[in-house]
Tab-separated table of C-alpha atoms and ligand atoms in Angstrom:
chain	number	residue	atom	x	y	z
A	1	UNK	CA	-57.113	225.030	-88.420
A	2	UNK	CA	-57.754	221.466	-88.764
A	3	UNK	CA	-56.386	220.080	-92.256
A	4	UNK	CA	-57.762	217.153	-93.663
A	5	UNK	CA	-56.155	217.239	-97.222
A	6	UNK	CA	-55.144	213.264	-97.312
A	7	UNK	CA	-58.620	212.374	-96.054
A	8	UNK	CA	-61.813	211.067	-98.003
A	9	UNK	CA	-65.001	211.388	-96.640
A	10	UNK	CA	-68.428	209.896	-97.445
A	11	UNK	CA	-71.673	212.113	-95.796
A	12	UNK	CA	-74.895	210.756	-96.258
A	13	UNK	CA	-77.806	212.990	-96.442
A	14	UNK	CA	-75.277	215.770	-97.809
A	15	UNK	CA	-78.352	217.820	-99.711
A	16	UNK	CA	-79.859	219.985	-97.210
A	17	UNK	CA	-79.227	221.028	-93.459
A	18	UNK	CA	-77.003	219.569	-90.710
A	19	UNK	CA	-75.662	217.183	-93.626
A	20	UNK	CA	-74.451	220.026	-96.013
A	21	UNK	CA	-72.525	221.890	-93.452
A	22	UNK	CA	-70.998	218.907	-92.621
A	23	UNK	CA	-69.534	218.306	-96.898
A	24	UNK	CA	-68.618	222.297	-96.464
A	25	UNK	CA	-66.746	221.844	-93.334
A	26	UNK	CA	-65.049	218.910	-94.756
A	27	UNK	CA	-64.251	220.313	-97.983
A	28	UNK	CA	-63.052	223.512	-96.642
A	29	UNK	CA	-60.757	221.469	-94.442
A	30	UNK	CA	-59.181	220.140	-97.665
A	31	UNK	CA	-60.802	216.632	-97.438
A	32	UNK	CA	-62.334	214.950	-101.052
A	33	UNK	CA	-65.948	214.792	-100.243
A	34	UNK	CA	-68.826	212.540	-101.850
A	35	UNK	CA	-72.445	212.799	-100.181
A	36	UNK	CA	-75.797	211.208	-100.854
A	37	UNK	CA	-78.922	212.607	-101.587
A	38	UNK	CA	-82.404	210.421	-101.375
A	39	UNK	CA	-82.333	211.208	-105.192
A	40	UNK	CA	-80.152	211.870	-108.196
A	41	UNK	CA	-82.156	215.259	-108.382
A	42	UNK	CA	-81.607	216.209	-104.873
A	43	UNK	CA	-77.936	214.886	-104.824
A	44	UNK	CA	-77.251	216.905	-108.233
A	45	UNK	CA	-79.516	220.197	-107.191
A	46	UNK	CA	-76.983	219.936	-104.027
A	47	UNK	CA	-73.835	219.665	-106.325
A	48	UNK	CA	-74.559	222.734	-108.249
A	49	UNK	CA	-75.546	224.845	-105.021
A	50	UNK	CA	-72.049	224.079	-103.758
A	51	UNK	CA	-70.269	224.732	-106.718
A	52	UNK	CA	-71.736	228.523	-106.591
A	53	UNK	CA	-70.399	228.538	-103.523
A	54	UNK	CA	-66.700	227.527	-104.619
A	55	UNK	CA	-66.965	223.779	-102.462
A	56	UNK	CA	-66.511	221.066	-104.675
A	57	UNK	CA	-68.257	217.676	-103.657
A	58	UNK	CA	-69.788	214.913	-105.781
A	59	UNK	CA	-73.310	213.993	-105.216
A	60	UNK	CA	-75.311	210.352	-105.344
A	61	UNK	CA	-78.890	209.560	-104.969
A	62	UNK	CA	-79.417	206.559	-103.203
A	63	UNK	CA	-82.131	205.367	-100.379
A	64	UNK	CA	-80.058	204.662	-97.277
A	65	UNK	CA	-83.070	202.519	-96.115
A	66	UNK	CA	-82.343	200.361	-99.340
A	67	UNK	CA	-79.617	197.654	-98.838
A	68	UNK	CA	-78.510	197.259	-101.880
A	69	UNK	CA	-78.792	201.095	-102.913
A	70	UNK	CA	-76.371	201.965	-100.104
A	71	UNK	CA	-73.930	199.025	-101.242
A	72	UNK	CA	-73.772	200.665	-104.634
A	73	UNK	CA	-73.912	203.857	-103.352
A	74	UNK	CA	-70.187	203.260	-101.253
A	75	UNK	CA	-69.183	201.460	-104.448
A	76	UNK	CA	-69.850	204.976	-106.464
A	77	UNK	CA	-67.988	206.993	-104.086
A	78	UNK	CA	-65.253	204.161	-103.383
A	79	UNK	CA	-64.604	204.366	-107.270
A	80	UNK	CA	-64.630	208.200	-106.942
A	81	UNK	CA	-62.449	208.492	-104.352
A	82	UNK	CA	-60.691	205.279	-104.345
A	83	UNK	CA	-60.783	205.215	-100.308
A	84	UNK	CA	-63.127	205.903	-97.558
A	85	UNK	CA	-61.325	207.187	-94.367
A	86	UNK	CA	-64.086	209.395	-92.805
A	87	UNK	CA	-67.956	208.188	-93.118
A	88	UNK	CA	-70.295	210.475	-92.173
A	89	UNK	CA	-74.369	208.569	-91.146
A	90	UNK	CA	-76.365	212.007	-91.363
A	91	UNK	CA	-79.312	211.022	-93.295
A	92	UNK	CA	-82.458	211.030	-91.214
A	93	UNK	CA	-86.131	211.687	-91.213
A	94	UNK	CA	-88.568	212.256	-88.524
A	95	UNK	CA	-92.547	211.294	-88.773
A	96	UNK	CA	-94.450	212.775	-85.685
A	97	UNK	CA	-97.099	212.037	-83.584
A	98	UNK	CA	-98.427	210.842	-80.523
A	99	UNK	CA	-97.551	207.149	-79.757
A	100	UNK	CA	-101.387	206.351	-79.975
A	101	UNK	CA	-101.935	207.550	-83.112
A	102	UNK	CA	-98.473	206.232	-84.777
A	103	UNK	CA	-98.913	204.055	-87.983
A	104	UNK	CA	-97.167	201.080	-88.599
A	105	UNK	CA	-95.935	202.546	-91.277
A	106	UNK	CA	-94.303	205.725	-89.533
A	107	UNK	CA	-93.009	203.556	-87.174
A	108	UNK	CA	-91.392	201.379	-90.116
A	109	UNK	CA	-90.021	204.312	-92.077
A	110	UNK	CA	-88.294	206.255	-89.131
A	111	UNK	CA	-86.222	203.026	-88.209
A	112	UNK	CA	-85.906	201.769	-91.677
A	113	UNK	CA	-84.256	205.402	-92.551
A	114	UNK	CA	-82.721	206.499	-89.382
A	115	UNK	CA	-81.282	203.100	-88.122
A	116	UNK	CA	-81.398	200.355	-90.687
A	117	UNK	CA	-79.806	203.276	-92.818
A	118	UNK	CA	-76.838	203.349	-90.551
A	119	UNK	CA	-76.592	199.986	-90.852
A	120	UNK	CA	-76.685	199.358	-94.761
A	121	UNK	CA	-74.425	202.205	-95.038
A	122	UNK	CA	-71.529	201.239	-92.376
A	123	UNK	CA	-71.725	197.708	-93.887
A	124	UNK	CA	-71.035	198.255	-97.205
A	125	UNK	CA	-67.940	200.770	-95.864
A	126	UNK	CA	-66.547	198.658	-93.005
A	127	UNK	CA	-64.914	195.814	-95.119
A	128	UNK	CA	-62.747	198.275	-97.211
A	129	UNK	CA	-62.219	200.308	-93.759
A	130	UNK	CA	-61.096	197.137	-92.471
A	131	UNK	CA	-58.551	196.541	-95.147
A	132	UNK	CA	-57.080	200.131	-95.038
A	133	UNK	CA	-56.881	199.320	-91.148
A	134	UNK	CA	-58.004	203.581	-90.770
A	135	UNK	CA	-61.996	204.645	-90.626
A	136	UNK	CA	-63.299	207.686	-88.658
A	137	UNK	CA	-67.065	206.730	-88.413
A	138	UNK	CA	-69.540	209.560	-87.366
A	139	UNK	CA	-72.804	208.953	-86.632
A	140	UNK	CA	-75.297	211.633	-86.156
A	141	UNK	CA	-77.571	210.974	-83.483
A	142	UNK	CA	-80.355	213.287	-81.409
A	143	UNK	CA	-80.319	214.479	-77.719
A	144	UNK	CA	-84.263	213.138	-77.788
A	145	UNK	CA	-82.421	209.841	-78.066
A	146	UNK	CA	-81.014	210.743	-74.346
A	147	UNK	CA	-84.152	212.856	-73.128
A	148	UNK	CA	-87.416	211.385	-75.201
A	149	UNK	CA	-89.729	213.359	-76.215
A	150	UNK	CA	-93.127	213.500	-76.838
A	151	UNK	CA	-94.534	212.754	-80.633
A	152	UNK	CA	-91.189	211.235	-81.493
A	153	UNK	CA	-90.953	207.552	-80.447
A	154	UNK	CA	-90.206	206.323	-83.347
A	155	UNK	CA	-87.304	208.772	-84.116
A	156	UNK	CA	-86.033	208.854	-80.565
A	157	UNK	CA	-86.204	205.067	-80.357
A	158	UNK	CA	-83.943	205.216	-83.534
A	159	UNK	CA	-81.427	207.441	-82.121
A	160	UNK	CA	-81.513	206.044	-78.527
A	161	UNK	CA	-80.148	202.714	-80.947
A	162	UNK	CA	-77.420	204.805	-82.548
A	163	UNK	CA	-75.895	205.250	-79.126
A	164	UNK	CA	-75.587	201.312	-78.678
A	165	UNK	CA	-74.641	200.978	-82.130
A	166	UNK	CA	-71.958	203.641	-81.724
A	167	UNK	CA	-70.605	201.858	-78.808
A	168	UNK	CA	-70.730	198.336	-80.068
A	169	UNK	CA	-68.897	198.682	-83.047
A	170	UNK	CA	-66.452	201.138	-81.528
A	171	UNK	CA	-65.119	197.952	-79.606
A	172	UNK	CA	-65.290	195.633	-82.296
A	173	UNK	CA	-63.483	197.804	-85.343
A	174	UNK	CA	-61.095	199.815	-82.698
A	175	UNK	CA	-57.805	196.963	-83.188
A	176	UNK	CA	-58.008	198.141	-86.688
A	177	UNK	CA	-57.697	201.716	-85.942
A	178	UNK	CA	-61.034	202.284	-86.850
A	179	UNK	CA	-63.313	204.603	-84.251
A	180	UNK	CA	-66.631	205.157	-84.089
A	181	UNK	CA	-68.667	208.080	-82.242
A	182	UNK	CA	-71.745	209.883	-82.509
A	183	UNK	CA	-73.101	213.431	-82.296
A	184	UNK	CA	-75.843	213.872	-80.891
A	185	UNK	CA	-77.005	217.542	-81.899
A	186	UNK	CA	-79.901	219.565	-79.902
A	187	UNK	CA	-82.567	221.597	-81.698
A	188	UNK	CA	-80.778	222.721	-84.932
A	189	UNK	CA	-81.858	225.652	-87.591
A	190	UNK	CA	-82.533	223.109	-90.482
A	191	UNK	CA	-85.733	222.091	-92.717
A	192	UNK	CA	-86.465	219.780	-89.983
A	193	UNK	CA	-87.354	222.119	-86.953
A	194	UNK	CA	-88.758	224.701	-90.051
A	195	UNK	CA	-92.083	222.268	-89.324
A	196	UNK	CA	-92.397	223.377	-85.832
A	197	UNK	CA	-94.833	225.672	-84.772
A	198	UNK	CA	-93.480	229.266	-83.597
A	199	UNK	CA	-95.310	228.415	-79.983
A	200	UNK	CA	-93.112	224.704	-80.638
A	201	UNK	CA	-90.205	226.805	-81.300
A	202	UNK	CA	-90.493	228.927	-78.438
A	203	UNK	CA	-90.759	226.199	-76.066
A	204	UNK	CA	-87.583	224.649	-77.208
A	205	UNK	CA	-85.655	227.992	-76.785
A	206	UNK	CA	-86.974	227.742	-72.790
A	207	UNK	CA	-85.033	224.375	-72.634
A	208	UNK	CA	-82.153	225.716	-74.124
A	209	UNK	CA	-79.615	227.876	-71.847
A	210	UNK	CA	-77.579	229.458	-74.756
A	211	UNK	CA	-81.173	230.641	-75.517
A	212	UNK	CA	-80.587	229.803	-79.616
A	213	UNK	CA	-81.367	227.253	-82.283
A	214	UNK	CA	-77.648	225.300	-83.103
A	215	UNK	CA	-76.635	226.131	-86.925
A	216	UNK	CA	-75.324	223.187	-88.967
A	217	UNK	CA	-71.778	224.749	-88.921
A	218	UNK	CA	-72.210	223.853	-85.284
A	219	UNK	CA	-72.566	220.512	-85.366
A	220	UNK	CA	-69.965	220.344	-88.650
A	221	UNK	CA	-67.289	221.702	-85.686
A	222	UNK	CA	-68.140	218.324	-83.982
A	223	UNK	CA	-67.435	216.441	-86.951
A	224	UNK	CA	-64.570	218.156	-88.156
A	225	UNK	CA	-62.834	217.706	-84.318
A	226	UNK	CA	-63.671	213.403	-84.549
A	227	UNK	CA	-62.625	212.800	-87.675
A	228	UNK	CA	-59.273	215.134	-87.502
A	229	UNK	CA	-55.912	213.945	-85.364
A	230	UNK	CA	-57.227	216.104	-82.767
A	231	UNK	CA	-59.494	212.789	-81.774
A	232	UNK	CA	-57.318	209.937	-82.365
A	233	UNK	CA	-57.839	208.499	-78.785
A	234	UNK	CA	-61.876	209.053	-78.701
A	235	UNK	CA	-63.965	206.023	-79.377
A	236	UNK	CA	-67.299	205.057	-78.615
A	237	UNK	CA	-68.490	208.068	-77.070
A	238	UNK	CA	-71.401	210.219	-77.344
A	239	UNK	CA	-70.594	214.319	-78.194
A	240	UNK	CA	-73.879	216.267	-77.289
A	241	UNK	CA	-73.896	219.361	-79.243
A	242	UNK	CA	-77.053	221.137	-77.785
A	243	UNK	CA	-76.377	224.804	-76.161
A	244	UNK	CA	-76.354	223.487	-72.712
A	245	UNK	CA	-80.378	221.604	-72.647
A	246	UNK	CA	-78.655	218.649	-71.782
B	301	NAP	P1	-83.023	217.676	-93.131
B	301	NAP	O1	-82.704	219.110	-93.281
B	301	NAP	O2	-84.434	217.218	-93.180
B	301	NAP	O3	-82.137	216.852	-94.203
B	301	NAP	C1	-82.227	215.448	-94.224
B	301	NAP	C2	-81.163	214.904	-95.149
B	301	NAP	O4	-81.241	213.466	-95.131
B	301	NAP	C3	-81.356	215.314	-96.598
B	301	NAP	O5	-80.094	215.392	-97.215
B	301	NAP	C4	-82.145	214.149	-97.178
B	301	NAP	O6	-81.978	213.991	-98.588
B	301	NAP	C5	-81.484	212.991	-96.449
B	301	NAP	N1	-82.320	211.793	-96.398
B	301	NAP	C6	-83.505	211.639	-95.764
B	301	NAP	N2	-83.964	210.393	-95.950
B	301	NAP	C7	-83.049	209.747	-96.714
B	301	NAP	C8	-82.957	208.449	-97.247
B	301	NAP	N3	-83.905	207.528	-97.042
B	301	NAP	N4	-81.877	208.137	-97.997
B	301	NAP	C9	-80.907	209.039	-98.224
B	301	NAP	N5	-80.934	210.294	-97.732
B	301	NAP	C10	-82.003	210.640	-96.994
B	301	NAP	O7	-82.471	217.100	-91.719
B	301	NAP	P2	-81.402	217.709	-90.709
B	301	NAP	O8	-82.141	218.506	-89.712
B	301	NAP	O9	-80.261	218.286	-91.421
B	301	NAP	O10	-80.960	216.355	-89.958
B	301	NAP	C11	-79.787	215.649	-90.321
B	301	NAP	C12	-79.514	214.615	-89.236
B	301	NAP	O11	-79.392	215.264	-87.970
B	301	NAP	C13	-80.634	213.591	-89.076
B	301	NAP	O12	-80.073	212.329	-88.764
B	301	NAP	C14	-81.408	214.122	-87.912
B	301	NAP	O13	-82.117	213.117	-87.253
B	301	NAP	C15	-80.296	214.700	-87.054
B	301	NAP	N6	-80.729	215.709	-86.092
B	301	NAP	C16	-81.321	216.858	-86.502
B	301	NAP	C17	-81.712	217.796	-85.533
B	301	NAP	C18	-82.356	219.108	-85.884
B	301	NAP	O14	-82.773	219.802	-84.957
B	301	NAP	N7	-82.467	219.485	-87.123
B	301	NAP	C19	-81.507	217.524	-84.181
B	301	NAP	C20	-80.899	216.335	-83.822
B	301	NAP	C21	-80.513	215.443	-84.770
B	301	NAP	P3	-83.018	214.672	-99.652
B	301	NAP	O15	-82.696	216.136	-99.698
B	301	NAP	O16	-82.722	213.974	-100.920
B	301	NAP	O17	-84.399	214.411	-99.118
């Protein structure tokens, strides 16, 4: 049982999905949890679902693709929680289609979200990390960032980026004790895939030998494992969570 009782930990994107099984998985591991919605509504709908489920976690809306809404969203949960030892970049958003018919503005929104997010997000934390010299950064990337795929250049350019990210500041922040790694999950059960087409669907399950969709508590088994003890010595690496497609 991994127990993460003297640990804080900021998830963004904590509403829905992959994100709220990670704030369960932390929470049940003992850690204080604060997550981030896009909204106050979301963030607050999010709160109350949790609470019915006896896991207490505070909730913030704030647009990670916003600089300044993600520097006073850390400065919420850093006056919540008074530290941030675990940071959890979850928040994401994919918008389809076929490279020739991709707007500008998909294009735009996908990094904006998905990348600039991670930025805005780490930037505001990293200082304060810095200081405490201890930070367990998570980033949540995709297998298509690995493998491509088709309809998704935007988003798999954006996640193909995490992995440098990942990397780069895993050598810069590591003399602080500071590590950073990324998940990079498979097909997951979540309202993302829930827009896929059941002959979509069925495709992926070809590609996948464990011959399922991953649950969120799957990839919250990743997180939990980074940001615990267990993982002291991993930095800058790249955990594929994906039933065996890649
Ligand atoms: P999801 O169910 O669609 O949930 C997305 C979460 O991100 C929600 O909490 C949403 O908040 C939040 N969010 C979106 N845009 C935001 C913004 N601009 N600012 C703040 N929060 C924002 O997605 P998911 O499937 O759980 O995916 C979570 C992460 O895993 C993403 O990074 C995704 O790329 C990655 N991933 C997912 C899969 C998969 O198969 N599902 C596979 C690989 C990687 P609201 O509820 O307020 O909108």
């Amino acid at each position: 049982m991994i127990d993460l009782s003297s640990k804080t930990a900021l998830v963004t994107g904590g509403t829905r999905g992959i994100g709220r099984g990670i704030v369960e998985a932390l929470a049940q591991a003992g850690a204080k949890v604060v997550f981030s919605g896009r909204t106050e509504a979301t963030a607050q709908a999010a709160v109350e679902e949790l609470a019915a489920r006896g896991i207490t976690a505070y909730g913030i809306g704030a647009d990670v693709a916003s600089f300044a809404e993600s520097a006073a969203l850390v400065e919420k949960a850093l006056a919540h929680l008074g530290k941030i030892d675990i940071l959890v970049n979850n928040a994401g958003i994919t918008k389809d289609q076929l490279f020739l018919k991709m707007s500008e503005e998909d294009w735009g929104q996908v990094i904006n979200t998905n990348l600039t997010g991670i930025f805005n997000v780490t930037k505001a934390v990293i200082k304060p990390m810095l200081k405490a010299k201890y930070g367990r950064i998570i980033n949540i990337g995709s297998v298509v960032g690995s493998t491509g795929n088709p309809g998704q250049v935007n988003y798999a350019s954006t996640k193909a980026a995490v992995i440098g990210f990942t990397k780069s500041l895993a050598k810069e922040v590591a003399a602080r004790n500071i590590t950073c790694n990324a998940i990079a999950p498979g097909f997951i059960a979540t309202d993302m895939t829930e827009e896929l087409s059941e002959a979509q669907k069925q495709t992926l399950l070809e590609q996948i030998p464990l011959k399922r969709l991953g649950t969120a508590a799957d990839i919250a088994g990743g997180v939990l494992f980074l940001a615990s003890p267990l993982a002291d010595y991993v930095n800058g690496t790249v955990l594929h969570i994906n039933g065996g497609m890649y």
